[in-house]
Short mmCIF file of C-alpha atoms in Angstrom, two decimals:
data_model
loop_
_atom_site.label_atom_id
_atom_site.label_comp_id
_atom_site.label_asym_id
_atom_site.label_seq_id
_atom_site.Cartn_x
_atom_site.Cartn_y
_atom_site.Cartn_z
CA UNK A 1 1.09 -26.79 16.01
CA UNK A 2 3.39 -25.72 13.15
CA UNK A 3 1.77 -23.47 10.54
CA UNK A 4 2.37 -25.16 7.15
CA UNK A 5 2.04 -21.82 5.31
CA UNK A 6 4.54 -19.88 7.41
CA UNK A 7 7.56 -20.71 5.24
CA UNK A 8 5.97 -19.25 2.09
CA UNK A 9 5.03 -15.90 3.63
CA UNK A 10 7.26 -12.86 3.04
CA UNK A 11 9.50 -11.50 5.79
CA UNK A 12 10.68 -8.55 3.68
CA UNK A 13 8.93 -5.55 2.16
CA UNK A 14 9.37 -2.40 0.08
CA UNK A 15 7.69 0.88 1.05
CA UNK A 16 7.41 3.37 -1.82
CA UNK A 17 7.87 6.71 -0.11
CA UNK A 18 9.12 9.04 -2.85
CA UNK A 19 6.00 10.98 -3.81
CA UNK A 20 5.84 14.77 -3.52
CA UNK A 21 2.36 14.88 -2.04
CA UNK A 22 1.46 18.17 -3.71
CA UNK A 23 -2.22 17.83 -2.77
CA UNK A 24 -1.23 17.63 0.90
CA UNK A 25 0.45 21.03 1.01
CA UNK A 26 1.30 22.83 3.23
CA UNK A 27 1.93 19.63 5.26
CA UNK A 28 4.41 18.41 2.63
CA UNK A 29 6.29 21.69 2.20
CA UNK A 30 8.98 20.53 4.64
CA UNK A 31 8.53 16.74 4.70
CA UNK A 32 7.71 13.88 2.33
CA UNK A 33 4.16 12.57 2.27
CA UNK A 34 4.82 9.45 4.42
CA UNK A 35 6.23 11.73 7.15
CA UNK A 36 2.92 13.56 7.62
CA UNK A 37 1.35 12.75 10.98
CA UNK A 38 -2.25 11.64 11.32
CA UNK A 39 -3.72 14.08 13.87
CA UNK A 40 -3.98 12.63 17.35
CA UNK A 41 -1.51 9.78 16.80
CA UNK A 42 1.83 11.59 17.10
CA UNK A 43 3.32 9.20 14.55
CA UNK A 44 3.90 9.70 10.81
CA UNK A 45 2.11 7.49 8.31
CA UNK A 46 5.24 5.43 7.63
CA UNK A 47 5.66 4.78 11.36
CA UNK A 48 2.22 3.15 11.47
CA UNK A 49 3.09 1.13 8.35
CA UNK A 50 6.33 -0.23 9.81
CA UNK A 51 4.55 -1.32 13.00
CA UNK A 52 1.89 -3.08 10.92
CA UNK A 53 4.48 -4.83 8.75
CA UNK A 54 6.33 -6.03 11.87
CA UNK A 55 3.08 -7.35 13.34
CA UNK A 56 2.58 -9.34 10.13
CA UNK A 57 5.96 -11.08 10.36
CA UNK A 58 8.17 -8.71 8.36
CA UNK A 59 11.74 -8.28 9.63
CA UNK A 60 13.39 -6.23 6.84
CA UNK A 61 12.06 -3.20 4.93
CA UNK A 62 13.53 -1.22 2.05
CA UNK A 63 12.18 2.35 1.97
CA UNK A 64 12.38 4.01 -1.44
CA UNK A 65 12.85 7.74 -0.84
CA UNK A 66 12.52 10.71 -3.19
CA UNK A 67 11.06 14.11 -2.29
CA UNK A 68 12.90 15.52 0.76
CA UNK A 69 14.56 12.14 1.25
CA UNK A 70 16.89 13.38 3.99
CA UNK A 71 13.95 14.26 6.27
CA UNK A 72 12.64 10.70 6.06
CA UNK A 73 16.11 9.18 6.39
CA UNK A 74 16.85 11.26 9.50
CA UNK A 75 13.60 10.16 11.15
CA UNK A 76 14.24 6.51 10.34
CA UNK A 77 17.73 6.74 11.86
CA UNK A 78 16.46 8.30 15.10
CA UNK A 79 13.22 6.33 15.58
CA UNK A 80 12.92 3.12 17.59
CA UNK A 81 11.81 0.87 14.73
CA UNK A 82 10.37 -2.67 14.99
CA UNK A 83 12.10 -3.79 11.74
CA UNK A 84 15.49 -3.42 10.05
CA UNK A 85 15.27 -0.59 7.52
CA UNK A 86 17.39 0.21 4.47
CA UNK A 87 16.78 3.38 2.47
CA UNK A 88 17.42 3.89 -1.24
CA UNK A 89 17.19 7.09 -3.29
CA UNK A 90 16.80 7.19 -7.07
CA UNK A 91 19.60 9.24 -8.63
CA UNK A 92 17.33 9.87 -11.63
CA UNK A 93 13.59 9.42 -12.17
CA UNK A 94 12.86 5.77 -13.02
CA UNK A 95 9.05 5.82 -13.01
CA UNK A 96 6.90 3.73 -10.70
CA UNK A 97 7.98 0.40 -12.15
CA UNK A 98 11.65 1.29 -12.40
CA UNK A 99 11.64 2.67 -8.88
CA UNK A 100 10.05 -0.51 -7.55
CA UNK A 101 12.64 -2.63 -9.36
CA UNK A 102 15.50 -0.50 -8.01
CA UNK A 103 14.20 -0.83 -4.45
CA UNK A 104 13.69 -4.59 -4.84
CA UNK A 105 17.36 -4.97 -5.77
CA UNK A 106 18.19 -4.01 -2.20
CA UNK A 107 16.02 -6.63 -0.50
CA UNK A 108 18.08 -8.98 1.69
CA UNK A 109 16.51 -12.16 0.26
CA UNK A 110 16.16 -11.79 -3.55
CA UNK A 111 15.10 -15.43 -3.87
CA UNK A 112 12.17 -15.01 -1.47
CA UNK A 113 8.71 -13.39 -1.87
CA UNK A 114 8.11 -9.83 -0.70
CA UNK A 115 5.42 -7.33 0.16
CA UNK A 116 5.21 -3.79 -1.16
CA UNK A 117 3.05 -0.86 -0.13
CA UNK A 118 2.60 2.73 -1.17
CA UNK A 119 3.86 5.14 1.47
CA UNK A 120 0.55 7.01 1.78
CA UNK A 121 -1.68 4.05 2.66
CA UNK A 122 -3.13 3.73 6.15
CA UNK A 123 -4.63 0.29 6.59
CA UNK A 124 -4.91 -2.76 8.81
CA UNK A 125 -5.68 -6.28 7.62
CA UNK A 126 -3.97 -9.68 7.65
CA UNK A 127 -1.00 -9.73 5.29
CA UNK A 128 -0.54 -13.36 6.26
CA UNK A 129 -3.96 -14.17 4.79
CA UNK A 130 -3.09 -12.21 1.67
CA UNK A 131 0.20 -14.12 1.30
CA UNK A 132 -1.65 -17.45 1.62
CA UNK A 133 -4.17 -16.29 -1.01
CA UNK A 134 -1.24 -15.41 -3.31
CA UNK A 135 0.36 -18.84 -2.86
CA UNK A 136 -2.90 -20.76 -3.33
CA UNK A 137 -3.43 -19.09 -6.72
CA UNK A 138 0.15 -19.63 -7.89
CA UNK A 139 0.28 -15.91 -8.69
CA UNK A 140 3.37 -13.90 -9.56
CA UNK A 141 1.76 -10.75 -8.14
CA UNK A 142 -1.28 -10.14 -5.94
CA UNK A 143 -2.95 -6.77 -5.41
CA UNK A 144 -5.06 -5.89 -2.40
CA UNK A 145 -8.44 -4.59 -3.56
CA UNK A 146 -10.50 -1.97 -1.70
CA UNK A 147 -13.97 -0.51 -2.11
CA UNK A 148 -13.50 3.12 -1.03
CA UNK A 149 -16.48 5.21 -0.03
CA UNK A 150 -17.40 7.77 -2.65
CA UNK A 151 -17.34 11.36 -1.34
CA UNK A 152 -20.93 12.18 -2.32
CA UNK A 153 -24.33 11.12 -1.11
CA UNK A 154 -26.16 8.65 -3.35
CA UNK A 155 -29.83 8.04 -4.05
CA UNK A 156 -31.76 4.83 -4.62
CA UNK A 157 -34.72 4.73 -6.97
CA UNK A 158 -37.37 2.16 -7.79
CA UNK A 159 -38.38 0.92 -11.23
CA UNK A 160 -40.71 3.89 -11.72
CA UNK A 161 -38.09 6.52 -10.99
CA UNK A 162 -39.27 7.31 -7.46
CA UNK A 163 -36.50 8.03 -4.96
CA UNK A 164 -36.68 5.47 -2.16
CA UNK A 165 -33.62 6.27 -0.06
CA UNK A 166 -30.60 8.52 0.46
CA UNK A 167 -27.22 6.96 1.31
CA UNK A 168 -24.38 9.05 2.71
CA UNK A 169 -20.95 8.19 1.19
CA UNK A 170 -21.75 4.64 0.04
CA UNK A 171 -18.98 2.17 -0.88
CA UNK A 172 -17.96 2.19 -4.54
CA UNK A 173 -19.44 -0.57 -6.67
CA UNK A 174 -15.97 -1.07 -8.18
CA UNK A 175 -12.87 -2.48 -6.48
CA UNK A 176 -9.67 -0.44 -6.77
CA UNK A 177 -5.97 -1.16 -6.37
CA UNK A 178 -5.41 -0.60 -2.63
CA UNK A 179 -1.65 -0.02 -2.98
CA UNK A 180 -0.57 -3.14 -1.06
CA UNK A 181 1.03 -6.09 -2.84
CA UNK A 182 2.51 -9.58 -2.52
CA UNK A 183 5.18 -10.46 -5.09
CA UNK A 184 6.90 -13.73 -5.90
CA UNK A 185 10.71 -13.61 -6.30
CA UNK A 186 10.57 -13.62 -10.12
CA UNK A 187 8.39 -10.50 -10.22
CA UNK A 188 11.35 -8.13 -9.86
CA UNK A 189 12.86 -9.34 -13.14
CA UNK A 190 9.58 -8.60 -14.94
CA UNK A 191 9.60 -4.94 -13.91
CA UNK A 192 10.77 -2.29 -16.39
CA UNK A 193 14.07 -0.56 -15.67
CA UNK A 194 12.20 2.66 -16.43
CA UNK A 195 8.49 3.25 -16.74
CA UNK A 196 5.19 2.25 -15.18
CA UNK A 197 4.64 -1.41 -14.28
CA UNK A 198 0.89 -0.87 -14.04
CA UNK A 199 0.82 -0.33 -17.82
CA UNK A 200 3.33 -3.02 -18.72
CA UNK A 201 4.03 -5.78 -16.19
CA UNK A 202 0.56 -6.00 -14.62
CA UNK A 203 -1.39 -6.26 -17.93
CA UNK A 204 1.09 -8.91 -19.14
CA UNK A 205 0.58 -10.99 -15.98
CA UNK A 206 -3.19 -10.53 -16.17
CA UNK A 207 -3.26 -11.99 -19.70
CA UNK A 208 -1.34 -15.00 -18.39
CA UNK A 209 -3.70 -15.37 -15.39
CA UNK A 210 -0.74 -14.86 -13.03
CA UNK A 211 -2.09 -11.66 -11.43
CA UNK A 212 -4.45 -12.09 -8.46
CA UNK A 213 -6.71 -9.69 -6.56
CA UNK A 214 -7.21 -10.07 -2.81
CA UNK A 215 -10.40 -8.30 -1.60
CA UNK A 216 -9.87 -6.57 1.73
CA UNK A 217 -11.85 -8.40 4.42
CA UNK A 218 -15.18 -7.00 5.54
CA UNK A 219 -14.57 -4.32 8.16
CA UNK A 220 -10.85 -3.88 7.39
CA UNK A 221 -9.68 -0.28 7.72
CA UNK A 222 -8.22 1.32 4.57
CA UNK A 223 -7.60 4.88 3.48
CA UNK A 224 -5.23 6.55 1.03
CA UNK A 225 -3.93 9.82 2.53
CA UNK A 226 -4.00 12.19 -0.45
CA UNK A 227 -5.46 15.43 0.89
CA UNK A 228 -5.86 17.41 4.11
CA UNK A 229 -9.45 16.15 4.26
CA UNK A 230 -8.15 12.56 4.28
CA UNK A 231 -6.03 13.40 7.33
CA UNK A 232 -9.05 14.82 9.14
CA UNK A 233 -11.26 11.87 8.19
CA UNK A 234 -8.59 9.35 9.20
CA UNK A 235 -8.24 11.00 12.61
CA UNK A 236 -12.02 10.79 13.15
CA UNK A 237 -12.20 7.17 12.03
CA UNK A 238 -9.27 6.10 14.17
CA UNK A 239 -10.76 7.83 17.20
CA UNK A 240 -14.01 5.97 16.60
CA UNK A 241 -12.09 2.70 16.34
CA UNK A 242 -10.23 3.45 19.57
CA UNK A 243 -6.80 3.38 17.92
#
């Protein structure tokens, strides 16, 4: 049976891979953050991302490079990749929004929707479902939303102030931007040429009710790789998941 939603789902994506990853030193002394390997996998973060994007129907990816760009470009040239990859490098700092706009200009299908993801996100969930969610809400942009576990233990109390339970690393009560997006074609034109879209474009779309939030499904794996501890925790979690 033909899937009626297939035609509206993106087949192209941008990976934002230009960050310096200063909190991941010394791992990032000689490589950009997305080139750091998760222990036990033998593959850099961006390698896992490209496989995931391919599994979700993506055929073309634009990788926006920055810090130690040549290291990432050399790996992409030599690796056996499941998607067609184009790399772009900002000749001057454009900010997050400007960098995203610059990368989007190199997508092969400017009149079609596209995904984007930060280069330090390690996750698995259905991008197809997220794209359908985006279309159903007639959104210009849709953000994936995660509930990360807070790094401290929490306590529960009753109405009298008695402690009733201890909870190790509970999920946050707030949803956060998970760093994965679906964008309609017109979104690129709304991005600033320089500056931060999260302080300009996103608030504008939110006021117009054209910005949607897709909660990650129950049990979906998600982690931002920001520190050496995140690498260690990701390795443990992936081992437990059998990946």
